[in-house]
mmCIF file of C-alpha atoms in Angstrom:
data_model
loop_
_atom_site.group_PDB
_atom_site.id
_atom_site.type_symbol
_atom_site.label_atom_id
_atom_site.label_comp_id
_atom_site.label_asym_id
_atom_site.label_seq_id
_atom_site.Cartn_x
_atom_site.Cartn_y
_atom_site.Cartn_z
ATOM 1 C CA UNK U 16 9.648 -12.059 -7.885
ATOM 2 C CA UNK U 17 7.157 -10.448 -5.184
ATOM 3 C CA UNK U 18 4.827 -13.260 -5.738
ATOM 4 C CA UNK U 19 2.284 -10.570 -7.191
ATOM 5 C CA UNK U 20 2.100 -9.888 -10.594
ATOM 6 C CA UNK U 21 0.209 -7.238 -12.572
ATOM 7 C CA UNK U 22 -0.002 -7.111 -16.619
ATOM 8 C CA UNK U 23 0.393 -5.436 -18.637
ATOM 9 C CA UNK U 24 3.139 -2.915 -16.767
ATOM 10 C CA UNK U 25 2.267 0.254 -18.723
ATOM 11 C CA UNK U 26 -1.237 0.711 -20.787
ATOM 12 C CA UNK U 27 -2.647 3.930 -22.811
ATOM 13 C CA UNK U 28 -6.053 4.010 -23.956
ATOM 14 C CA UNK U 29 -8.606 6.105 -25.372
ATOM 15 C CA UNK U 30 -11.649 7.118 -23.282
ATOM 16 C CA UNK U 31 -13.811 4.886 -25.744
ATOM 17 C CA UNK U 32 -11.628 1.551 -25.104
ATOM 18 C CA UNK U 33 -12.406 -1.295 -22.842
ATOM 19 C CA UNK U 34 -9.156 -2.769 -21.319
ATOM 20 C CA UNK U 35 -8.634 -4.993 -18.502
ATOM 21 C CA UNK U 36 -5.957 -4.997 -15.779
ATOM 22 C CA UNK U 37 -4.819 -8.685 -14.479
ATOM 23 C CA UNK U 38 -3.117 -9.445 -11.308
ATOM 24 C CA UNK U 39 -1.952 -12.766 -10.105
ATOM 25 C CA UNK U 40 -0.880 -14.040 -6.558
ATOM 26 C CA UNK U 41 1.288 -17.290 -6.322
ATOM 27 C CA UNK U 42 1.467 -16.858 -2.213
ATOM 28 C CA UNK U 43 -1.750 -18.763 -1.531
ATOM 29 C CA UNK U 44 -3.485 -15.725 0.103
ATOM 30 C CA UNK U 45 -7.003 -15.442 0.346
ATOM 31 C CA UNK U 46 -7.774 -11.297 0.345
ATOM 32 C CA UNK U 47 -6.922 -8.956 -2.743
ATOM 33 C CA UNK U 48 -6.790 -5.714 -3.118
ATOM 34 C CA UNK U 49 -7.131 -2.843 -5.888
ATOM 35 C CA UNK U 50 -5.501 0.365 -5.094
ATOM 36 C CA UNK U 51 -4.953 3.824 -7.112
ATOM 37 C CA UNK U 52 -1.880 5.698 -6.870
ATOM 38 C CA UNK U 53 -2.154 9.651 -8.371
ATOM 39 C CA UNK U 54 0.426 11.754 -8.445
ATOM 40 C CA UNK U 55 0.391 13.553 -5.036
ATOM 41 C CA UNK U 56 -1.923 11.685 -3.394
ATOM 42 C CA UNK U 57 -1.995 9.121 -0.837
ATOM 43 C CA UNK U 58 -2.915 5.290 -2.330
ATOM 44 C CA UNK U 59 -6.659 5.324 -2.330
ATOM 45 C CA UNK U 60 -7.905 1.914 -1.755
ATOM 46 C CA UNK U 61 -10.522 1.087 -4.283
ATOM 47 C CA UNK U 62 -11.638 -2.933 -3.905
ATOM 48 C CA UNK U 63 -11.293 -5.527 -1.414
ATOM 49 C CA UNK U 64 -12.054 -9.431 -2.024
ATOM 50 C CA UNK U 65 -11.940 -12.246 0.583
ATOM 51 C CA UNK U 66 -12.178 -15.735 -0.558
ATOM 52 C CA UNK U 67 -13.532 -14.522 -4.164
ATOM 53 C CA UNK U 68 -16.124 -12.250 -2.249
ATOM 54 C CA UNK U 69 -16.131 -8.856 -2.677
ATOM 55 C CA UNK U 70 -15.933 -6.795 0.814
ATOM 56 C CA UNK U 71 -15.446 -3.709 -0.021
ATOM 57 C CA UNK U 72 -16.251 -0.894 -2.640
ATOM 58 C CA UNK U 73 -14.964 2.321 -1.911
ATOM 59 C CA UNK U 74 -17.154 4.154 -3.617
ATOM 60 C CA UNK U 75 -15.489 3.502 -6.963
ATOM 61 C CA UNK U 76 -17.195 4.774 -10.352
ATOM 62 C CA UNK U 77 -18.751 1.828 -12.304
ATOM 63 C CA UNK U 78 -16.620 2.330 -15.448
ATOM 64 C CA UNK U 79 -14.152 0.217 -13.058
ATOM 65 C CA UNK U 80 -15.648 -3.148 -12.863
ATOM 66 C CA UNK U 81 -13.311 -5.598 -10.311
ATOM 67 C CA UNK U 82 -13.520 -9.455 -11.071
ATOM 68 C CA UNK U 83 -12.158 -12.041 -9.056
ATOM 69 C CA UNK U 84 -12.693 -15.861 -10.257
ATOM 70 C CA UNK U 85 -10.844 -17.155 -7.832
ATOM 71 C CA UNK U 86 -8.504 -16.425 -4.627
ATOM 72 C CA UNK U 87 -5.297 -16.352 -6.821
ATOM 73 C CA UNK U 88 -6.737 -13.853 -9.686
ATOM 74 C CA UNK U 89 -8.142 -10.158 -9.605
ATOM 75 C CA UNK U 90 -8.936 -8.411 -12.823
ATOM 76 C CA UNK U 91 -10.071 -4.591 -13.190
ATOM 77 C CA UNK U 92 -12.214 -3.781 -16.101
ATOM 78 C CA UNK U 93 -11.959 -0.414 -17.695
ATOM 79 C CA UNK U 94 -14.723 1.234 -19.985
ATOM 80 C CA UNK U 95 -15.067 4.705 -20.789
ATOM 81 C CA UNK U 96 -12.286 6.140 -18.556
ATOM 82 C CA UNK U 97 -11.658 9.849 -18.307
ATOM 83 C CA UNK U 98 -8.213 11.578 -18.118
ATOM 84 C CA UNK U 99 -8.442 12.071 -14.501
ATOM 85 C CA UNK U 100 -8.392 8.198 -14.273
ATOM 86 C CA UNK U 101 -4.345 8.277 -15.395
ATOM 87 C CA UNK U 102 -2.568 6.546 -12.620
ATOM 88 C CA UNK U 103 -0.735 4.064 -11.144
ATOM 89 C CA UNK U 104 -2.906 0.711 -10.431
ATOM 90 C CA UNK U 105 -1.495 -1.373 -7.739
ATOM 91 C CA UNK U 106 -2.626 -4.829 -6.701
ATOM 92 C CA UNK U 107 -2.402 -6.265 -3.554
ATOM 93 C CA UNK U 108 -2.622 -9.530 -1.570
ATOM 94 C CA UNK U 109 -2.590 -10.790 1.963
ATOM 95 C CA UNK U 110 -3.016 -14.021 3.986
ATOM 96 C CA UNK U 111 -6.253 -12.628 5.770
ATOM 97 C CA UNK U 112 -8.087 -9.129 6.170
ATOM 98 C CA UNK U 113 -6.765 -8.828 9.518
ATOM 99 C CA UNK U 114 -4.536 -6.249 11.247
ATOM 100 C CA UNK U 115 -1.656 -8.559 11.554
ATOM 101 C CA UNK U 116 -0.939 -9.575 8.328
ATOM 102 C CA UNK U 117 1.391 -7.523 5.891
ATOM 103 C CA UNK U 118 0.287 -7.107 2.285
ATOM 104 C CA UNK U 119 2.098 -7.998 -0.688
ATOM 105 C CA UNK U 120 2.045 -5.511 -3.794
ATOM 106 C CA UNK U 121 2.544 -6.024 -7.619
ATOM 107 C CA UNK U 122 4.503 -3.623 -9.571
ATOM 108 C CA UNK U 123 1.481 -2.102 -10.703
ATOM 109 C CA UNK U 124 -0.004 -0.974 -14.102
ATOM 110 C CA UNK U 125 0.618 2.617 -14.966
ATOM 111 C CA UNK U 126 -2.357 3.978 -16.892
ATOM 112 C CA UNK U 127 -2.671 6.680 -19.149
ATOM 113 C CA UNK U 128 -6.003 7.809 -20.505
ATOM 114 C CA UNK U 129 -6.053 9.692 -23.539
ATOM 115 C CA UNK C 10 -12.288 6.333 10.784
ATOM 116 C CA UNK C 11 -8.244 5.404 10.860
ATOM 117 C CA UNK C 12 -6.132 8.236 9.426
ATOM 118 C CA UNK C 13 -2.244 8.095 8.773
ATOM 119 C CA UNK C 14 -0.326 11.332 8.799
ATOM 120 C CA UNK C 15 3.112 11.779 7.110
ATOM 121 C CA UNK C 16 4.258 15.357 8.030
ATOM 122 C CA UNK C 17 7.295 15.543 6.016
ATOM 123 C CA UNK C 18 7.045 15.401 2.099
ATOM 124 C CA UNK C 19 10.893 14.938 1.608
ATOM 125 C CA UNK C 20 13.635 14.163 3.663
ATOM 126 C CA UNK C 21 16.991 14.007 2.748
ATOM 127 C CA UNK C 22 20.189 12.192 4.275
ATOM 128 C CA UNK C 23 23.861 11.516 3.769
ATOM 129 C CA UNK C 24 25.132 8.076 2.991
ATOM 130 C CA UNK C 25 25.997 5.804 6.154
ATOM 131 C CA UNK C 26 23.886 8.051 8.345
ATOM 132 C CA UNK C 27 20.480 7.536 10.083
ATOM 133 C CA UNK C 28 17.498 9.049 9.437
ATOM 134 C CA UNK C 29 14.006 9.057 11.205
ATOM 135 C CA UNK C 30 10.607 9.201 9.144
ATOM 136 C CA UNK C 31 7.598 10.183 11.083
ATOM 137 C CA UNK C 32 4.144 8.667 10.979
ATOM 138 C CA UNK C 33 1.358 9.632 13.391
ATOM 139 C CA UNK C 34 -1.910 7.680 13.463
ATOM 140 C CA UNK C 35 -5.458 8.097 14.323
ATOM 141 C CA UNK C 36 -7.996 5.492 15.630
ATOM 142 C CA UNK C 37 -9.936 4.223 18.364
ATOM 143 C CA UNK C 38 -9.555 0.752 17.975
ATOM 144 C CA UNK C 39 -7.357 -1.195 20.328
ATOM 145 C CA UNK C 40 -6.032 -3.711 17.836
ATOM 146 C CA UNK C 41 -4.217 -2.912 14.965
ATOM 147 C CA UNK C 42 -1.277 -3.319 12.966
ATOM 148 C CA UNK C 43 1.394 -0.640 11.467
ATOM 149 C CA UNK C 44 3.196 -1.203 8.390
ATOM 150 C CA UNK C 45 6.198 0.832 6.435
ATOM 151 C CA UNK C 46 6.599 0.128 2.479
ATOM 152 C CA UNK C 47 9.367 1.400 0.526
ATOM 153 C CA UNK C 48 8.053 2.581 -3.075
ATOM 154 C CA UNK C 49 11.264 2.986 -5.256
ATOM 155 C CA UNK C 50 10.524 4.672 -8.769
ATOM 156 C CA UNK C 51 9.997 1.565 -10.465
ATOM 157 C CA UNK C 52 6.384 1.846 -8.571
ATOM 158 C CA UNK C 53 6.743 -1.706 -6.608
ATOM 159 C CA UNK C 54 5.569 -1.452 -2.979
ATOM 160 C CA UNK C 55 8.142 -3.277 -0.775
ATOM 161 C CA UNK C 56 6.926 -4.350 2.943
ATOM 162 C CA UNK C 57 9.665 -3.165 5.072
ATOM 163 C CA UNK C 58 8.646 -3.608 8.922
ATOM 164 C CA UNK C 59 5.538 -4.475 11.005
ATOM 165 C CA UNK C 60 4.439 -3.040 14.342
ATOM 166 C CA UNK C 61 1.510 -4.771 16.371
ATOM 167 C CA UNK C 62 -0.487 -2.626 18.660
ATOM 168 C CA UNK C 63 0.181 -5.011 21.521
ATOM 169 C CA UNK C 64 3.838 -5.659 20.781
ATOM 170 C CA UNK C 65 5.842 -4.319 23.646
ATOM 171 C CA UNK C 66 8.919 -4.447 21.771
ATOM 172 C CA UNK C 67 9.872 -1.650 19.173
ATOM 173 C CA UNK C 68 9.864 -4.084 15.796
ATOM 174 C CA UNK C 69 13.592 -4.200 14.087
ATOM 175 C CA UNK C 70 14.353 -5.714 10.813
ATOM 176 C CA UNK C 71 17.995 -5.320 9.637
ATOM 177 C CA UNK C 72 18.697 -1.343 9.010
ATOM 178 C CA UNK C 73 14.991 -0.789 9.518
ATOM 179 C CA UNK C 74 13.850 0.009 13.210
ATOM 180 C CA UNK C 75 10.400 1.322 14.018
ATOM 181 C CA UNK C 76 10.015 3.572 16.936
ATOM 182 C CA UNK C 77 6.471 2.650 18.547
ATOM 183 C CA UNK C 78 5.023 4.934 21.054
ATOM 184 C CA UNK C 79 1.347 4.189 21.355
ATOM 185 C CA UNK C 80 0.546 7.061 23.862
ATOM 186 C CA UNK C 81 1.424 9.459 21.121
ATOM 187 C CA UNK C 82 0.217 7.562 18.349
ATOM 188 C CA UNK C 83 3.336 7.407 16.328
ATOM 189 C CA UNK C 84 5.285 5.079 14.573
ATOM 190 C CA UNK C 85 8.394 6.462 13.136
ATOM 191 C CA UNK C 86 10.536 4.604 10.675
ATOM 192 C CA UNK C 87 14.690 4.874 11.582
ATOM 193 C CA UNK C 88 16.661 3.704 9.029
ATOM 194 C CA UNK C 89 20.103 3.576 10.116
ATOM 195 C CA UNK C 90 24.013 3.308 7.772
ATOM 196 C CA UNK C 91 21.613 5.341 4.837
ATOM 197 C CA UNK C 92 22.426 3.522 1.304
ATOM 198 C CA UNK C 93 22.177 5.174 -2.165
ATOM 199 C CA UNK C 94 19.491 2.411 -2.719
ATOM 200 C CA UNK C 95 17.593 3.506 0.204
ATOM 201 C CA UNK C 96 16.414 6.675 -2.027
ATOM 202 C CA UNK C 97 12.759 6.048 -2.696
ATOM 203 C CA UNK C 98 8.825 7.253 -1.221
ATOM 204 C CA UNK C 99 8.102 5.353 1.927
ATOM 205 C CA UNK C 100 4.718 5.102 3.044
ATOM 206 C CA UNK C 101 3.144 4.671 6.705
ATOM 207 C CA UNK C 102 0.148 2.271 6.571
ATOM 208 C CA UNK C 103 -2.477 1.099 9.287
ATOM 209 C CA UNK C 104 -5.145 -1.586 9.457
ATOM 210 C CA UNK C 105 -7.259 -2.340 11.882
ATOM 211 C CA UNK C 106 -8.213 -5.756 13.473
ATOM 212 C CA UNK C 107 -10.997 -8.032 13.566
ATOM 213 C CA UNK C 108 -13.991 -5.846 14.788
ATOM 214 C CA UNK C 109 -12.246 -2.291 13.685
ATOM 215 C CA UNK C 110 -14.680 -0.083 11.885
ATOM 216 C CA UNK C 111 -11.938 -0.595 9.099
ATOM 217 C CA UNK C 112 -11.414 -3.904 9.267
ATOM 218 C CA UNK C 113 -9.512 -5.306 6.127
ATOM 219 C CA UNK C 114 -8.817 -1.718 4.935
ATOM 220 C CA UNK C 115 -5.048 -0.910 4.563
ATOM 221 C CA UNK C 116 -4.526 2.724 4.845
ATOM 222 C CA UNK C 117 -1.679 4.723 3.966
ATOM 223 C CA UNK C 118 -0.059 8.221 4.711
ATOM 224 C CA UNK C 119 0.963 10.751 2.214
ATOM 225 C CA UNK C 120 4.590 8.982 2.024
ATOM 226 C CA UNK C 121 7.904 10.749 2.378
ATOM 227 C CA UNK C 122 10.576 11.084 -0.529
ATOM 228 C CA UNK C 123 13.886 10.251 1.229
ATOM 229 C CA UNK C 124 16.950 11.179 -0.961
ATOM 230 C CA UNK C 125 20.301 9.931 0.038
ATOM 231 C CA UNK C 126 23.484 11.597 -0.983
ATOM 232 C CA UNK C 127 26.885 10.178 -1.037
#
């Protein structure tokens, strides 16, 4: 039990589908993150939320739409994805944005776009 | 902008021996944190150890220690007495402190795959 839970663990979707990834943290943290991990590439930061407010959008295509209704929940809404969007999507949280606090990660959602 | 470099795509070690995984970083900020994570095949990122830029002592957590050389901008992970369960991908990461240009961003290196042989 890591304290950060992601659902679903695996997702296969067509390019015309709409789906959502969910992340929930039970650690009382204020900052939440979405990362994308593609094969043979470093983890790419996608979005950062701090106290429910988006503080970072790392030039992510609009077919990825994040939502943070409260400090405990983070969603990533997906629509009209491309095959190159297939990857492991990791959610993380930390007590604050600062440099001295580690981030805790969920187990990820492995997404395949067909 | 901050950058993390892990130059070892793969490393092999015999069980019960020690291994060092390399990490160098680049930042113009004076205040930053360095982290190591382990990612088994299951995909979850597991936090291992942390080193603050102002910490004078090298961090240690059980069998993990961080060889921090600030002047060289390196933060190598040392795993002592390797176990079969240590086989995984290992990532070095950095986050700058308040006021840094990359404040709030946890940036990762490319990772090193460690294989422990029995």
